[in-house]
Amino acid sequence: MFVIKRTKDNPILVPTRDHYWEAHSTFNMSTVKKGRSIYGLYRAMSGKDILRSPEQISTIGIGKSSDGLHFESRKQFIEPKEEWERYGCEDPRVTFFEGRYYIFYTALSKFPFEAEGI
């Protein structure tokens, strides 16, 4: 068992212009502990760059932390590759169950967004 406390150091994850795929925003993190490390999967919004894409795209990033507050080694983990996720991969959730890690996320296949495209 563990205790979760709200920190005064919010936000714990901020966008970085060093990575185009998370230059605009980072949010909706889901964490899981593996050994002494905490991994955070999060939604990342790309910056606006019409030379790359006319839209901002959501992808999923992952970072590693030893204290749950400072996430290092951030990298893009899941990005749209299939037709059914072409407009973004969002809001990951991760859980460890019976020896395996399971990740669920929302995929967007239509723009403008509507229920049947989720």
mmCIF file of C-alpha atoms in Angstrom:
data_model
loop_
_atom_site.group_PDB
_atom_site.id
_atom_site.type_symbol
_atom_site.label_atom_id
_atom_site.label_comp_id
_atom_site.label_asym_id
_atom_site.label_seq_id
_atom_site.Cartn_x
_atom_site.Cartn_y
_atom_site.Cartn_z
ATOM 1 C CA MET A 1 0.000 0.000 0.000
ATOM 2 C CA PHE A 2 1.118 3.573 -0.628
ATOM 3 C CA VAL A 3 -0.114 7.065 0.099
ATOM 4 C CA ILE A 4 -0.617 9.699 -2.573
ATOM 5 C CA LYS A 5 -0.149 13.321 -1.561
ATOM 6 C CA ARG A 6 -0.735 16.462 -3.615
ATOM 7 C CA THR A 7 2.550 18.317 -4.022
ATOM 8 C CA LYS A 8 3.060 22.045 -3.823
ATOM 9 C CA ASP A 9 5.523 21.678 -6.721
ATOM 10 C CA ASN A 10 2.839 21.537 -9.430
ATOM 11 C CA PRO A 11 3.041 21.094 -12.272
ATOM 12 C CA ILE A 12 5.401 18.139 -12.119
ATOM 13 C CA LEU A 13 5.539 17.764 -15.901
ATOM 14 C CA VAL A 14 5.869 20.732 -18.242
ATOM 15 C CA PRO A 15 6.186 20.915 -22.038
ATOM 16 C CA THR A 16 9.637 21.191 -23.546
ATOM 17 C CA ARG A 17 10.430 22.876 -26.837
ATOM 18 C CA ASP A 18 13.352 20.447 -27.206
ATOM 19 C CA HIS A 19 10.816 17.830 -28.366
ATOM 20 C CA TYR A 20 8.419 18.990 -31.101
ATOM 21 C CA TRP A 21 5.914 16.271 -30.172
ATOM 22 C CA GLU A 22 5.465 17.724 -26.639
ATOM 23 C CA ALA A 23 6.237 21.401 -27.247
ATOM 24 C CA HIS A 24 2.698 22.707 -26.611
ATOM 25 C CA SER A 25 1.437 20.792 -23.570
ATOM 26 C CA THR A 26 1.855 17.734 -21.343
ATOM 27 C CA PHE A 27 -0.924 16.404 -19.112
ATOM 28 C CA ASN A 28 -3.144 13.495 -17.967
ATOM 29 C CA MET A 29 -0.310 11.364 -16.611
ATOM 30 C CA SER A 30 -0.816 7.772 -15.494
ATOM 31 C CA THR A 31 1.925 6.228 -13.376
ATOM 32 C CA VAL A 32 3.089 2.736 -12.539
ATOM 33 C CA LYS A 33 5.890 1.526 -10.293
ATOM 34 C CA LYS A 34 8.469 -1.003 -11.502
ATOM 35 C CA GLY A 35 11.136 -1.861 -8.976
ATOM 36 C CA ARG A 36 12.423 1.388 -7.487
ATOM 37 C CA SER A 37 11.382 3.468 -10.501
ATOM 38 C CA ILE A 38 8.121 5.187 -11.336
ATOM 39 C CA TYR A 39 7.130 5.438 -14.981
ATOM 40 C CA GLY A 40 4.701 8.086 -16.136
ATOM 41 C CA LEU A 41 2.767 7.850 -19.380
ATOM 42 C CA TYR A 42 1.193 11.127 -20.431
ATOM 43 C CA ARG A 43 -0.605 12.939 -23.220
ATOM 44 C CA ALA A 44 1.634 15.312 -25.150
ATOM 45 C CA MET A 45 0.495 17.930 -27.657
ATOM 46 C CA SER A 46 2.790 18.953 -30.475
ATOM 47 C CA GLY A 47 3.642 22.520 -31.304
ATOM 48 C CA LYS A 48 2.079 24.283 -34.271
ATOM 49 C CA ASP A 49 4.225 23.911 -37.363
ATOM 50 C CA ILE A 50 2.465 24.032 -40.738
ATOM 51 C CA LEU A 51 5.521 22.524 -42.413
ATOM 52 C CA ARG A 52 5.034 19.325 -40.378
ATOM 53 C CA SER A 53 1.245 19.138 -39.966
ATOM 54 C CA PRO A 54 -1.684 21.573 -40.195
ATOM 55 C CA GLU A 55 -3.034 20.273 -36.868
ATOM 56 C CA GLN A 56 -1.561 19.778 -33.446
ATOM 57 C CA ILE A 57 -1.343 16.052 -32.805
ATOM 58 C CA SER A 58 -1.658 14.246 -29.476
ATOM 59 C CA THR A 59 0.816 11.480 -28.787
ATOM 60 C CA ILE A 60 1.812 9.580 -25.668
ATOM 61 C CA GLY A 61 5.099 10.186 -23.928
ATOM 62 C CA ILE A 62 6.854 8.232 -21.202
ATOM 63 C CA GLY A 63 9.246 9.384 -18.512
ATOM 64 C CA LYS A 64 11.097 7.713 -15.643
ATOM 65 C CA SER A 65 11.368 9.004 -12.075
ATOM 66 C CA SER A 66 12.970 7.887 -8.847
ATOM 67 C CA ASP A 67 10.857 10.175 -6.644
ATOM 68 C CA GLY A 68 7.555 10.616 -8.530
ATOM 69 C CA LEU A 69 8.192 14.340 -9.025
ATOM 70 C CA HIS A 70 11.078 14.626 -11.464
ATOM 71 C CA PHE A 71 10.635 12.672 -14.706
ATOM 72 C CA GLU A 72 13.754 12.192 -16.819
ATOM 73 C CA SER A 73 14.509 10.372 -20.068
ATOM 74 C CA ARG A 74 11.252 11.556 -21.603
ATOM 75 C CA LYS A 75 10.529 10.118 -25.027
ATOM 76 C CA GLN A 76 7.650 9.603 -27.386
ATOM 77 C CA PHE A 77 6.118 6.214 -26.609
ATOM 78 C CA ILE A 78 2.974 5.891 -28.748
ATOM 79 C CA GLU A 79 2.235 7.945 -31.853
ATOM 80 C CA PRO A 80 -0.496 7.705 -34.506
ATOM 81 C CA LYS A 81 0.367 5.054 -37.077
ATOM 82 C CA GLU A 82 -2.954 3.406 -37.898
ATOM 83 C CA GLU A 83 -5.938 4.907 -39.724
ATOM 84 C CA TRP A 84 -8.097 4.595 -36.594
ATOM 85 C CA GLU A 85 -5.698 6.825 -34.610
ATOM 86 C CA ARG A 86 -4.597 9.251 -37.309
ATOM 87 C CA TYR A 87 -5.746 12.366 -35.412
ATOM 88 C CA GLY A 88 -4.168 11.490 -32.110
ATOM 89 C CA CYS A 89 -3.416 9.094 -29.277
ATOM 90 C CA GLU A 90 -4.540 10.487 -25.931
ATOM 91 C CA ASP A 91 -5.031 9.978 -22.210
ATOM 92 C CA PRO A 92 -3.087 6.773 -21.471
ATOM 93 C CA ARG A 93 -3.849 4.534 -18.513
ATOM 94 C CA VAL A 94 -1.424 1.848 -17.373
ATOM 95 C CA THR A 95 -1.871 -0.959 -14.880
ATOM 96 C CA PHE A 96 0.086 -4.025 -13.806
ATOM 97 C CA PHE A 97 -2.042 -7.173 -13.617
ATOM 98 C CA GLU A 98 -0.965 -10.803 -13.237
ATOM 99 C CA GLY A 99 2.624 -10.174 -14.291
ATOM 100 C CA ARG A 100 1.897 -7.920 -17.283
ATOM 101 C CA TYR A 101 1.588 -4.206 -17.927
ATOM 102 C CA TYR A 102 -1.528 -3.116 -19.797
ATOM 103 C CA ILE A 103 -1.846 0.263 -21.476
ATOM 104 C CA PHE A 104 -5.115 1.713 -22.694
ATOM 105 C CA TYR A 105 -5.528 5.002 -24.543
ATOM 106 C CA THR A 106 -8.042 6.990 -26.551
ATOM 107 C CA ALA A 107 -7.509 7.070 -30.314
ATOM 108 C CA LEU A 108 -9.080 9.637 -32.640
ATOM 109 C CA SER A 109 -9.915 8.721 -36.229
ATOM 110 C CA LYS A 110 -12.040 11.701 -37.356
ATOM 111 C CA PHE A 111 -11.672 15.452 -37.492
ATOM 112 C CA PRO A 112 -13.563 17.388 -36.396
ATOM 113 C CA PHE A 113 -13.906 15.039 -33.433
ATOM 114 C CA GLU A 114 -17.154 13.165 -32.867
ATOM 115 C CA ALA A 115 -18.246 10.150 -30.818
ATOM 116 C CA GLU A 116 -18.022 7.594 -33.635
ATOM 117 C CA GLY A 117 -14.417 8.608 -34.337
ATOM 118 C CA ILE A 118 -13.184 7.734 -30.840
#
